Tab-separated table of C-alpha atoms in Angstrom:
chain	number	residue	atom	x	y	z
M	6	MET	CA	81.049	103.924	197.588
M	7	ASP	CA	82.289	104.729	201.084
M	8	GLU	CA	84.455	107.662	202.007
M	9	ALA	CA	87.556	105.599	202.732
M	10	LYS	CA	87.538	104.223	199.232
M	11	ILE	CA	87.124	107.663	197.693
M	12	ASP	CA	90.003	108.924	199.804
M	13	GLN	CA	92.126	106.010	198.648
M	14	VAL	CA	91.676	107.036	194.998
M	15	ILE	CA	92.290	110.688	195.858
M	16	ASP	CA	95.502	109.780	197.698
M	17	LYS	CA	96.656	107.777	194.712
M	18	HIS	CA	96.597	111.051	192.776
M	19	HIS	CA	98.370	112.876	195.637
M	20	SER	CA	95.341	115.160	196.168
M	21	LYS	CA	96.446	117.311	193.248
M	22	ALA	CA	93.861	119.703	191.819
M	23	GLY	CA	95.377	119.150	188.367
M	24	SER	CA	94.404	115.466	188.519
M	25	LEU	CA	90.704	116.268	188.937
M	26	ILE	CA	89.524	114.710	185.681
M	27	GLN	CA	91.625	111.542	185.946
M	28	LEU	CA	90.622	111.179	189.561
M	29	LEU	CA	86.910	111.509	188.824
M	30	LEU	CA	87.274	108.923	186.053
M	31	ASP	CA	88.931	106.502	188.478
M	32	ILE	CA	86.220	106.999	191.087
M	33	GLN	CA	83.494	106.512	188.490
M	34	GLU	CA	85.147	103.284	187.379
M	35	GLU	CA	84.542	101.957	190.895
M	36	SER	CA	81.190	103.463	191.750
M	37	GLY	CA	79.473	103.589	188.342
M	38	TRP	CA	78.485	107.226	188.689
M	39	LEU	CA	79.424	110.429	190.520
M	40	SER	CA	77.072	111.129	193.388
M	41	LYS	CA	76.852	114.493	195.091
M	42	GLU	CA	78.619	113.062	198.142
M	43	ILE	CA	81.545	112.012	195.962
M	44	LEU	CA	81.798	115.445	194.351
M	45	GLU	CA	81.668	117.107	197.769
M	46	ARG	CA	84.405	114.864	199.145
M	47	VAL	CA	86.618	115.466	196.115
M	48	SER	CA	86.083	119.217	196.376
M	49	GLU	CA	87.017	119.155	200.051
M	50	LYS	CA	90.149	117.022	199.659
M	51	LEU	CA	91.464	118.797	196.557
M	52	GLN	CA	90.626	122.284	197.824
M	53	VAL	CA	88.758	122.956	194.582
M	54	PRO	CA	85.440	124.847	194.903
M	55	LEU	CA	82.453	122.504	194.670
M	56	GLY	CA	81.098	124.546	191.770
M	57	LEU	CA	84.175	123.869	189.668
M	58	VAL	CA	83.997	120.145	190.390
M	59	GLN	CA	80.354	120.159	189.307
M	60	GLN	CA	81.186	122.205	186.231
M	61	THR	CA	83.781	119.616	185.219
M	62	ALA	CA	81.583	116.624	186.013
M	63	THR	CA	78.690	117.977	183.958
M	64	PHE	CA	80.809	119.204	181.038
M	65	TYR	CA	82.312	115.892	179.929
M	66	LYS	CA	80.089	113.248	178.465
M	67	ALA	CA	82.272	110.550	180.034
M	68	PHE	CA	81.001	111.521	183.491
M	69	ARG	CA	77.624	110.473	184.818
M	70	VAL	CA	76.050	112.574	187.550
M	71	VAL	CA	72.869	110.482	187.447
M	72	PRO	CA	73.062	106.713	188.042
M	73	LYS	CA	72.350	104.430	185.141
M	74	GLY	CA	68.877	102.909	185.029
M	75	GLN	CA	68.199	99.279	185.870
M	76	HIS	CA	67.977	98.493	182.166
M	77	VAL	CA	70.262	100.167	179.661
M	78	ILE	CA	68.793	100.537	176.175
M	79	ASN	CA	71.324	101.092	173.422
M	80	VAL	CA	69.717	102.033	170.133
M	81	CYS	CA	72.084	101.528	167.225
M	82	ASN	CA	72.244	104.557	164.953
M	83	GLY	CA	75.155	103.397	162.818
M	84	THR	CA	74.939	103.774	159.046
M	85	ALA	CA	73.167	100.479	158.348
M	86	CYS	CA	70.621	100.779	161.158
M	87	HIS	CA	70.126	104.494	160.503
M	88	SER	CA	69.258	103.907	156.865
M	89	ARG	CA	66.774	101.259	157.969
M	90	GLY	CA	64.950	103.756	160.186
M	91	ALA	CA	66.747	103.528	163.540
M	92	GLN	CA	65.904	107.172	164.255
M	93	HIS	CA	62.180	106.336	164.242
M	94	VAL	CA	62.832	103.451	166.624
M	95	LEU	CA	64.832	105.749	168.914
M	96	ASP	CA	62.064	108.384	168.868
M	97	LYS	CA	59.414	105.751	169.586
M	98	ILE	CA	61.327	104.309	172.545
M	99	GLY	CA	61.981	107.821	173.834
M	100	ASP	CA	58.258	108.638	173.649
M	101	LEU	CA	57.364	105.381	175.353
M	102	ILE	CA	59.647	105.882	178.355
M	103	GLY	CA	59.453	109.654	178.270
M	104	ILE	CA	63.156	110.441	178.031
M	105	LYS	CA	65.665	111.634	175.444
M	106	PRO	CA	68.868	109.798	174.475
M	107	GLY	CA	71.494	110.178	177.196
M	108	GLU	CA	68.888	110.444	179.941
M	109	THR	CA	67.580	108.149	182.664
M	110	ASN	CA	63.922	108.106	183.688
M	111	VAL	CA	62.762	109.263	187.103
M	112	ASN	CA	62.337	105.851	188.729
M	113	HIS	CA	65.675	104.697	187.336
M	114	SER	CA	64.238	101.757	185.460
M	115	PHE	CA	65.605	102.746	182.027
M	116	SER	CA	68.545	104.593	180.533
M	117	LEU	CA	68.427	105.390	176.839
M	118	GLU	CA	71.509	105.835	174.673
M	119	SER	CA	71.980	106.431	170.966
M	120	ARG	CA	75.034	104.448	169.833
M	121	ASN	CA	76.996	104.169	166.678
M	122	CYS	CA	77.478	100.761	165.061
M	123	LEU	CA	76.938	97.885	167.492
M	124	GLY	CA	78.133	95.339	164.956
M	125	HIS	CA	74.855	93.560	164.130
M	126	CYS	CA	74.295	95.357	160.837
M	127	ALA	CA	72.424	92.471	159.166
M	128	LEU	CA	69.773	92.586	161.924
M	129	GLY	CA	69.229	96.339	161.767
M	130	PRO	CA	67.646	98.381	163.132
M	131	VAL	CA	69.101	96.925	166.304
M	132	VAL	CA	68.154	97.749	169.873
M	133	GLU	CA	70.405	96.327	172.564
M	134	ILE	CA	68.882	95.991	176.020
M	135	ASP	CA	71.121	94.844	178.866
M	136	GLY	CA	73.519	93.399	176.302
M	137	LYS	CA	70.887	91.395	174.401
M	138	ALA	CA	70.349	92.458	170.787
M	139	HIS	CA	66.802	92.822	169.460
M	140	SER	CA	66.058	93.265	165.797
M	141	ILE	CA	63.201	95.716	165.357
M	142	ILE	CA	61.510	95.251	161.986
M	143	THR	CA	58.306	97.225	162.575
M	144	LEU	CA	57.661	100.046	165.013
M	145	ASP	CA	54.910	97.984	166.693
M	146	GLU	CA	57.561	95.596	167.959
M	147	VAL	CA	59.040	98.358	170.088
M	148	ASN	CA	56.129	98.132	172.526
M	149	ASP	CA	56.493	94.362	172.939
M	150	VAL	CA	60.227	94.482	173.510
M	151	ILE	CA	60.123	97.315	176.055
M	152	LYS	CA	57.223	95.700	177.914
M	153	LYS	CA	59.343	92.637	178.668
M	154	TYR	CA	61.656	94.758	180.749
M	155	GLU	CA	59.173	96.983	182.540
L	29	MET	CA	108.100	149.331	178.946
L	30	GLY	CA	108.610	149.987	175.274
L	31	VAL	CA	106.320	152.136	173.184
L	32	VAL	CA	104.509	150.534	170.266
L	33	ASN	CA	103.303	152.619	167.328
L	34	LEU	CA	100.196	151.449	165.560
L	35	THR	CA	97.337	152.801	163.508
L	36	ILE	CA	93.741	152.444	164.602
L	37	ASP	CA	91.101	153.803	162.217
L	38	ASP	CA	93.692	156.008	160.463
L	39	LEU	CA	94.757	157.466	163.793
L	40	GLU	CA	98.379	157.173	164.910
L	41	VAL	CA	98.378	155.621	168.364
L	42	LYS	CA	101.242	155.194	170.812
L	43	ALA	CA	100.601	152.266	173.096
L	44	GLU	CA	102.586	150.513	175.758
L	45	GLU	CA	104.021	147.114	175.056
L	46	GLY	CA	101.772	144.354	176.353
L	47	MET	CA	98.554	146.337	175.896
L	48	THR	CA	95.712	144.850	173.916
L	49	VAL	CA	94.224	146.507	170.846
L	50	LEU	CA	91.108	147.207	172.903
L	51	GLU	CA	93.059	149.048	175.598
L	52	ALA	CA	95.016	151.020	173.002
L	53	ALA	CA	91.796	152.055	171.269
L	54	GLN	CA	90.164	153.052	174.546
L	55	SER	CA	93.196	155.172	175.470
L	56	VAL	CA	92.570	157.436	172.472
L	57	GLY	CA	88.796	157.388	172.797
L	58	ILE	CA	87.974	154.958	170.005
L	59	ASP	CA	84.927	152.984	171.018
L	60	ILE	CA	84.958	149.223	170.479
L	61	PRO	CA	81.857	147.415	171.734
L	62	THR	CA	82.370	144.691	174.349
L	63	LEU	CA	80.047	142.366	176.246
L	64	CYS	CA	82.165	139.680	177.893
L	65	HIS	CA	85.124	141.944	178.725
L	66	HIS	CA	85.811	143.072	182.286
L	67	ASP	CA	88.922	144.878	183.507
L	68	LYS	CA	89.301	142.710	186.596
L	69	LEU	CA	88.920	139.428	184.735
L	70	GLN	CA	91.040	137.419	182.378
L	71	THR	CA	90.375	137.695	178.669
L	72	TYR	CA	87.628	135.312	177.600
L	73	THR	CA	86.757	136.150	173.937
L	74	ALA	CA	83.291	134.644	174.189
L	75	CYS	CA	81.037	137.335	172.744
L	76	ARG	CA	83.178	138.145	169.654
L	77	ILE	CA	81.510	141.567	169.448
L	78	CYS	CA	84.863	143.388	169.742
L	79	MET	CA	85.993	141.819	166.455
L	80	VAL	CA	88.277	144.129	164.414
L	81	GLU	CA	90.207	143.893	161.172
L	82	VAL	CA	93.955	143.639	161.567
L	83	GLU	CA	96.290	144.028	158.622
L	84	ALA	CA	99.242	141.716	158.913
L	85	ARG	CA	101.736	140.767	156.201
L	86	GLY	CA	99.561	142.335	153.542
L	87	ARG	CA	96.525	140.318	154.543
L	88	ILE	CA	93.463	141.467	156.406
L	89	LYS	CA	92.563	139.161	159.218
L	90	LEU	CA	89.784	139.222	161.795
L	91	ASP	CA	90.659	139.168	165.472
L	92	THR	CA	89.094	139.971	168.815
L	93	ALA	CA	90.390	143.322	170.053
L	94	CYS	CA	90.239	142.256	173.703
L	95	SER	CA	92.742	139.450	173.160
L	96	SER	CA	95.149	140.633	170.472
L	97	PRO	CA	98.271	142.370	171.770
L	98	VAL	CA	99.503	145.536	170.065
L	99	ARG	CA	102.390	145.131	167.615
L	100	GLU	CA	104.646	147.672	165.977
L	101	ASN	CA	103.216	149.141	162.739
L	102	MET	CA	99.962	147.265	163.174
L	103	VAL	CA	97.020	148.617	161.147
L	104	VAL	CA	93.652	148.123	162.839
L	105	LYS	CA	90.232	149.021	161.482
L	106	THR	CA	87.281	148.910	163.852
L	107	ARG	CA	84.367	150.020	161.712
L	108	THR	CA	84.569	148.579	158.227
L	109	GLU	CA	81.520	147.329	156.404
L	110	ARG	CA	82.536	143.734	157.081
L	111	ILE	CA	82.966	144.361	160.817
L	112	MET	CA	79.601	146.095	161.044
L	113	ARG	CA	77.946	143.152	159.313
L	114	ILE	CA	79.576	140.648	161.677
L	115	ARG	CA	78.558	142.623	164.753
L	116	LYS	CA	75.007	142.949	163.456
L	117	THR	CA	74.650	139.187	162.998
L	118	LEU	CA	76.252	138.426	166.373
L	119	LEU	CA	73.779	140.775	168.034
L	120	GLU	CA	70.856	139.198	166.232
L	121	LEU	CA	71.955	135.758	167.434
L	122	MET	CA	72.333	136.982	171.002
L	123	LEU	CA	68.999	138.808	170.874
L	124	ALA	CA	67.341	135.493	170.080
L	125	HIS	CA	68.395	134.430	173.591
L	126	ALA	CA	67.887	137.690	175.471
L	127	PRO	CA	65.488	139.864	173.466
L	128	ASP	CA	64.840	142.279	176.335
L	129	SER	CA	68.421	142.993	177.324
L	130	ARG	CA	69.021	146.744	177.540
L	131	ASP	CA	72.709	146.470	176.578
L	132	LEU	CA	71.950	144.344	173.557
L	133	GLN	CA	69.153	146.632	172.447
L	134	ASP	CA	71.409	149.683	172.615
L	135	TYR	CA	73.975	147.935	170.458
L	136	ALA	CA	71.229	146.662	168.185
L	137	ASN	CA	70.110	150.208	167.488
L	138	GLU	CA	73.669	151.245	166.792
L	139	TYR	CA	74.355	148.387	164.378
L	140	GLY	CA	70.888	148.061	162.880
L	141	ALA	CA	70.356	144.547	164.205
L	142	ASP	CA	66.889	143.081	163.799
L	143	ARG	CA	65.847	141.433	167.049
L	144	LYS	CA	63.245	139.362	165.280
L	145	ARG	CA	65.592	137.866	162.684
L	146	PHE	CA	66.109	134.563	164.485
L	147	GLU	CA	63.541	132.480	166.263
L	148	LYS	CA	63.482	133.263	169.971
L	149	MET	CA	65.050	130.770	172.360
L	150	SER	CA	64.720	132.823	175.496
L	151	SER	CA	67.279	131.575	177.967
L	152	PHE	CA	68.180	135.153	178.999
L	153	CYS	CA	71.820	134.051	178.958
L	154	ILE	CA	74.333	134.844	176.221
L	155	HIS	CA	77.114	132.802	177.890
L	156	CYS	CA	79.409	135.785	178.366
L	157	GLY	CA	80.613	134.056	181.531
L	158	LEU	CA	80.942	137.333	183.464
L	159	CYS	CA	79.123	136.046	186.550
L	160	VAL	CA	80.878	132.682	186.469
L	161	ARG	CA	84.328	134.177	185.998
L	162	TYR	CA	83.796	136.984	188.506
L	163	CYS	CA	82.776	134.488	191.159
L	164	ALA	CA	85.732	132.224	190.408
L	165	GLU	CA	88.472	134.799	189.812
L	166	VAL	CA	87.598	137.729	192.064
L	167	LYS	CA	85.495	136.174	194.828
L	168	LYS	CA	87.163	132.743	194.559
L	169	LYS	CA	83.903	131.032	195.540
L	170	SER	CA	82.570	129.526	192.321
L	171	ALA	CA	79.061	129.751	193.674
L	172	VAL	CA	77.747	130.210	190.142
L	173	VAL	CA	79.126	127.919	187.445
L	174	PHE	CA	78.349	126.643	183.997
L	175	VAL	CA	76.780	123.194	183.946
L	176	GLY	CA	76.476	120.928	180.950
L	177	SER	CA	78.133	121.429	177.602
L	178	GLY	CA	77.287	122.511	174.087
L	179	VAL	CA	73.747	123.705	173.434
L	180	SER	CA	72.562	122.599	176.872
L	181	ARG	CA	75.153	124.638	178.768
L	182	GLU	CA	73.635	127.039	181.274
L	183	ILE	CA	74.562	128.968	184.401
L	184	SER	CA	73.658	127.430	187.712
L	185	PHE	CA	74.159	128.367	191.343
L	186	VAL	CA	75.565	125.663	193.608
L	187	PRO	CA	72.941	125.556	196.370
L	188	GLU	CA	75.362	124.607	199.175
L	189	VAL	CA	77.673	127.506	198.410
L	190	ALA	CA	75.047	129.976	197.204
L	191	SER	CA	72.939	129.736	200.345
L	192	LYS	CA	75.962	130.816	202.394
L	193	GLU	CA	77.721	133.285	200.115
L	194	CYS	CA	75.329	134.857	197.640
L	195	TRP	CA	72.796	136.649	199.787
L	196	ASN	CA	75.362	139.160	201.035
L	197	CYS	CA	77.303	139.488	197.792
L	198	LYS	CA	75.190	139.598	194.639
L	199	GLU	CA	78.022	141.465	192.911
L	200	CYS	CA	77.558	139.386	189.797
L	201	PHE	CA	74.018	140.672	189.218
L	202	GLU	CA	75.043	144.050	187.878
L	203	LEU	CA	77.658	142.511	185.601
L	204	CYS	CA	75.040	140.606	183.627
L	205	PRO	CA	74.536	142.223	180.209
L	206	THR	CA	71.099	140.665	179.997
L	207	GLU	CA	69.985	142.140	183.362
L	208	ALA	CA	70.030	140.234	186.610
L	209	LEU	CA	66.740	138.532	185.916
L	210	GLN	CA	68.185	135.164	185.110
L	211	ALA	CA	70.714	135.291	187.931
L	212	ALA	CA	68.086	136.246	190.464
L	213	TYR	CA	65.756	133.590	189.219
L	214	VAL	CA	68.299	130.804	189.322
L	215	LEU	CA	69.579	131.962	192.688
L	216	SER	CA	66.215	131.927	194.363
L	217	GLY	CA	65.566	128.494	192.893
L	218	ALA	CA	68.860	127.238	194.282
L	219	LEU	CA	68.196	128.715	197.718
L	220	ILE	CA	64.769	127.161	197.954
L	221	THR	CA	65.958	123.677	197.038
L	222	SER	CA	68.759	123.914	199.590
L	223	LEU	CA	66.305	124.459	202.437
L	224	PRO	CA	65.880	120.973	203.903
L	225	THR	CA	62.453	121.672	205.396
L	226	LEU	CA	60.977	122.638	202.058
L	227	ALA	CA	62.717	119.903	200.113
L	228	GLU	CA	61.479	117.190	202.436
L	229	VAL	CA	57.843	118.269	202.430
């Protein structure tokens, strides 16, 4: 996201420090995540110390200060999937990629998220990768499914 | 300024309107422990160690002395059995994070807190926010801030700001109730990563 575009969003909020959260949300809508350059620009334009902008951006779960991975893995942990062992699936995937839910791995190939009901309860436990739902019946299947995306 | 009459630990106290219970107690030499309180900073009520019993409308209610304003005919008790028990547990929880803190150990001796009661999770930080608030409110730099939320919240220096401001200031170090160890550690880490030559190697 270039500087002009960031400035455009900031101007829309009249460069008000009180609009920080709404403004960051709007920028993230466009850019997908909040890079350090974005936070620095916002801090400069709003006259809010960079530290406070960072504090806000890291406090709320809605903000991402790390870009999403190439593949986004959503593990359903809704009631149906949970009772069919979704937690074990989540742990297994986490071990395999080496990250915890909510994190992205170092080479940005995978992001892992624990979600509540994804709406495919009959298939549970369900793992959704890049929008495609996979039904995981045995833990061994986890390896096969993840491998397809590596 | 009107005068407010209240009772603290069976002692009649005359306080000024707008004072807090903590200030009123200190004015007559009654000691209430504090960790996150600082005269120059806004009230924060993070550590809860200044908890006192306040009698209001026939009921006894718990409140933090640093935040509750004095009221006419208020009855405050600062050292009941219940208060001592609360402070003891709070200290034990904080000691799990900063077992070697001098301030915490002094209070622990006073309140009989067992520093081994809870499993250690040494982060050195008890989230009193003194450094963060001092930097934001007094120095207006926000070079040290909280990052993250919930259990993963921790203090962090902003390298870009810290490398310019902190070396000549360091006023937050002595505020830290768990000693400056953590602050110094995080600061040096932040300074090193902000050096481009080292980061690029």
